[in-house]
C-alpha positions in Angstrom: 0.0 0.0 0.0 1.3 3.4 -0.9 1.3 5.7 2.1 0.1 9.3 1.7 2.6 12.2 1.6 0.3 14.3 3.7 -1.7 13.1 6.7 -4.9 14.8 8.0 -5.4 15.9 11.6 -9.1 16.6 11.7 -11.1 18.9 14.0 -13.6 17.5 16.5 -16.7 18.9 18.1 -18.1 18.0 21.5 -21.9 17.9 20.7 -22.4 18.0 24.5 -20.1 18.2 27.5 -21.3 17.4 31.0 -19.1 17.8 34.1 -20.2 15.2 36.7 -17.7 15.8 39.5 -14.1 16.4 40.5 -11.9 13.5 41.6 -9.4 13.7 44.4 -6.5 13.8 41.9 -8.0 17.0 40.5 -9.3 15.5 37.2 -12.9 15.8 36.3 -15.5 13.1 35.7 -17.3 14.0 32.5 -19.6 12.7 29.7 -19.3 14.0 26.2 -19.9 13.1 22.6 -17.1 13.4 20.1 -17.6 13.7 16.4 -15.0 14.6 13.7 -15.2 17.2 11.0 -13.8 17.1 7.5 -11.7 20.2 8.2 -8.1 19.5 9.1 -4.6 20.5 9.8 -2.1 18.7 7.5 1.2 17.1 8.5 3.9 15.9 6.2 6.7 13.5 7.3 10.2 13.0 5.9 11.7 10.1 7.8 15.5 9.5 8.1 18.1 7.9 10.4 19.4 11.2 11.8 18.0 10.3 15.3 16.6 13.9 15.4 13.0 15.2 15.4 12.5 18.5 13.6 9.3 20.5 13.4 8.7 23.1 10.6 7.7 25.8 11.1 8.0 26.3 14.8 4.7 27.2 16.6 4.9 30.8 17.8 5.0 30.9 21.6 5.2 27.1 22.0 8.7 25.8 23.0 9.7 22.7 21.0 9.6 20.4 24.0 6.0 21.5 24.7 4.8 21.0 21.1 2.4 18.0 21.1 3.7 16.9 17.7 7.3 16.8 19.0 6.2 15.0 22.2 4.3 12.4 20.3 7.2 11.7 18.0 9.6 11.6 21.0 7.3 9.1 22.8 7.4 6.7 19.9 11.1 7.2 19.4 11.8 6.4 23.1 10.1 3.0 22.6 12.7 1.9 20.1 16.4 1.2 20.3 17.4 2.0 16.7 18.1 5.5 15.4 14.9 7.2 14.2 14.7 10.7 12.7 12.0 12.8 11.0 11.3 16.2 9.8 7.6 17.1 10.3 6.0 20.0 8.5 2.7 21.4 9.8 0.2 23.2 7.7 -1.8 24.7 10.5 -5.5 25.4 9.7 -7.2 24.7 13.0 -7.2 27.5 15.6 -5.3 27.0 18.8 -7.3 27.3 22.0 -10.5 26.8 20.1 -11.9 23.6 21.6 -11.8 21.7 18.3 -8.8 19.6 19.2 -6.1 20.9 17.0 -3.2 20.1 19.2 -4.5 16.7 20.3 -5.4 15.8 16.7 -1.9 16.8 15.5 -0.4 14.5 18.2 -2.6 11.6 17.2 -1.8 11.9 13.5 1.9 12.0 14.4 1.5 8.7 16.4 -0.5 7.0 13.6 1.7 8.2 10.8 5.1 7.5 12.4 4.0 4.1 13.5 3.5 3.3 9.8 6.4 5.3 8.4 9.0 4.1 11.0 7.5 0.5 10.6 7.0 0.1 14.3 3.9 -2.1 14.0 2.4 -1.0 17.3 -1.2 -1.9 18.0 -3.9 0.7 18.1 -4.3 0.1 21.9 -0.7 0.9 22.4 -0.9 4.1 20.4 -4.0 5.2 22.3 -2.2 4.6 25.6 0.7 6.7 24.4 -1.7 9.3 23.4 -3.3 9.4 26.8 0.0 10.5 28.2 -0.2 13.6 25.9 -3.8 14.6 26.6 -7.2 13.3 27.4 -8.5 13.9 23.9 -5.7 12.2 22.0 -7.0 8.6 22.2 -10.3 9.4 20.4 -8.3 10.8 17.5 -6.1 7.7 17.5 -9.0 5.4 17.4 -10.8 7.5 14.8 -14.5 6.9 15.4 -17.2 9.1 16.8 -17.5 8.2 20.5 -19.5 8.7 23.7 -16.8 9.4 26.3 -17.0 9.0 30.1 -14.6 9.0 33.0 -11.9 11.6 32.4 -12.5 11.0 28.7 -10.7 7.7 28.5 -13.7 5.4 28.4 -14.8 5.5 24.8 -17.9 3.9 23.3 -18.0 4.1 19.5 -21.3 5.5 18.3 -22.9 6.5 15.0 -24.7 9.8 14.7 -26.3 11.6 11.8 -23.6 13.3 9.7 -24.9 16.9 9.7 -23.3 20.1 8.4 -21.8 22.5 10.9 -21.0 26.2 10.9 -18.1 26.7 13.3 -17.2 30.3 14.4 -13.8 31.2 15.7 -14.0 34.1 18.2 -10.8 36.2 18.3 -9.7 34.8 21.7 -7.6 31.9 23.1 -9.3 30.0 25.9 -7.2 28.1 28.4 -8.6 24.6 29.2 -6.6 24.5 32.4 -8.0 27.8 33.6 -11.6 26.7 32.9 -11.3 23.4 34.7 -9.7 24.9 37.8 -12.2 27.8 38.1 -14.3 27.4 41.2 -17.3 28.7 39.3 -17.3 25.7 36.9 -20.5 23.6 37.4 -19.5 20.1 38.5 -22.7 18.4 39.5 -24.5 17.3 36.3 -25.9 13.8 36.9 -24.6 10.9 34.9 -27.0 9.5 32.2 -26.9 6.5 30.0 -26.1 7.0 26.3 -29.7 5.9 25.5 -31.1 8.6 27.8 -28.8 11.3 26.5 -30.0 10.7 23.0 -33.5 11.8 24.1 -32.3 15.0 25.9 -31.5 18.5 24.8 -27.7 18.8 24.7 -25.6 21.4 26.5 -22.1 22.3 27.5 -21.4 22.8 31.2 -18.4 25.0 30.5 -20.3 27.5 28.3 -21.7 29.9 30.9 -18.3 30.3 32.6 -16.4 30.8 29.3 -19.0 33.4 28.2 -18.5 35.2 31.5 -14.7 35.2 31.2 -14.5 35.9 27.5 -17.0 38.4 26.0 -15.8 37.4 22.5 -17.4 34.0 23.0 -20.6 35.4 24.4 -20.8 37.8 21.4 -20.2 35.0 18.9 -22.9 32.8 20.5 -25.3 35.7 20.6 -24.9 36.4 16.9 -25.2 32.7 15.8 -28.3 32.1 18.0 -30.1 34.6 15.7 -29.9 31.9 13.0 -29.9 28.5 14.7 -29.6 26.7 18.0 -25.9 27.1 18.9 -23.5 26.1 21.6 -19.8 25.9 22.4 -17.5 23.0 21.8 -15.1 21.8 24.5 -13.8 24.6 26.7 -14.1 27.0 23.7 -13.6 29.4 22.2 -15.3 28.0 19.1 -19.1 27.9 18.8 -21.2 26.0 16.3 -24.6 25.4 14.9 -26.0 22.4 13.0 -27.6 22.4 9.6 -29.2 19.9 7.3 -27.3 21.1 4.2 -24.0 22.7 3.3 -25.7 25.5 1.5 -27.8 26.5 4.5 -24.7 26.7 6.7 -22.8 28.7 4.1 -25.6 31.2 3.8 -25.3 32.0 7.5 -21.5 32.2 7.3 -21.8 34.7 4.5 -23.6 37.1 6.9 -21.0 36.9 9.6 -19.6 40.2 10.8 -16.0 41.1 9.9 -14.8 40.4 13.4 -15.9 36.7 13.2 -14.0 34.1 11.3 -15.4 30.7 10.6 -15.8 27.6 8.4 -18.3 25.1 7.2 -17.6 21.4 7.5 -19.5 18.1 7.6 -19.6 16.0 10.7 -18.3 12.5 10.1 -18.4 9.4 12.2 -15.1 8.0 10.8 -12.1 10.3 11.1 -10.5 11.4 7.9 -7.3 10.0 9.3 -8.9 6.5 9.3 -11.1 6.6 6.1 -8.6 5.1 3.8 -5.8 7.5 4.8 -6.6 9.4 1.6 -9.4 11.8 2.5 -10.4 15.1 1.0 -10.2 17.5 3.9 -11.2 21.1 3.7 
């Protein structure tokens, strides 16, 4: 099989996010629904035997050792005894701090791609466990299927949901996930429900009210989008989204967006573009 020269790192949406409680170790119990979008970062890999990991271009404000792409490659490299090198080029299209999983998705794509390109032959479960060391959202990107998640996000139940069209707005602000989850005002008492029960409920994001309070840009984006369709925030923000039956309906709303709001239209998919034949068309 010919391997692709570029590998997609797709965005995700949390169609709901419930915070059920805080554990003694500081992590939060949650329930959420992950879906993927056909809108992606792109990564290119040139492997060699230099025993060095290079990232091009550098991410502004992110030291190399904190870059999740570098950390993912370094984790794989550390599991082997032979010299392994790579130059990774990132075509960054997903916003940082937007709640659509850009960094986690980049890390997962790095794990999946280098497992193939370095011929490591690690099982998916091993890659997912490595991904868990990088961030709670990385395993769902490694596994590549829409999922109902529980626990701290590590308990994944693959699900299939209608593949609707989404308008995603990107407010001009970076939201810190750590700041939201450590804020004493974050609600932490939503009851746990079964997946069957959740499918019959109106969906919400328990982080949304707090993020709106802390970041007026998010409140303004939601206020504008709510004029057109039921809307909510994904993850810990800052991105907000609305669901549409057709691409054209979503694009008509995006065309009316004020100049201060950027956004994109993408289709929700149950199978990640990284997994669907490894040769997807990603916006």
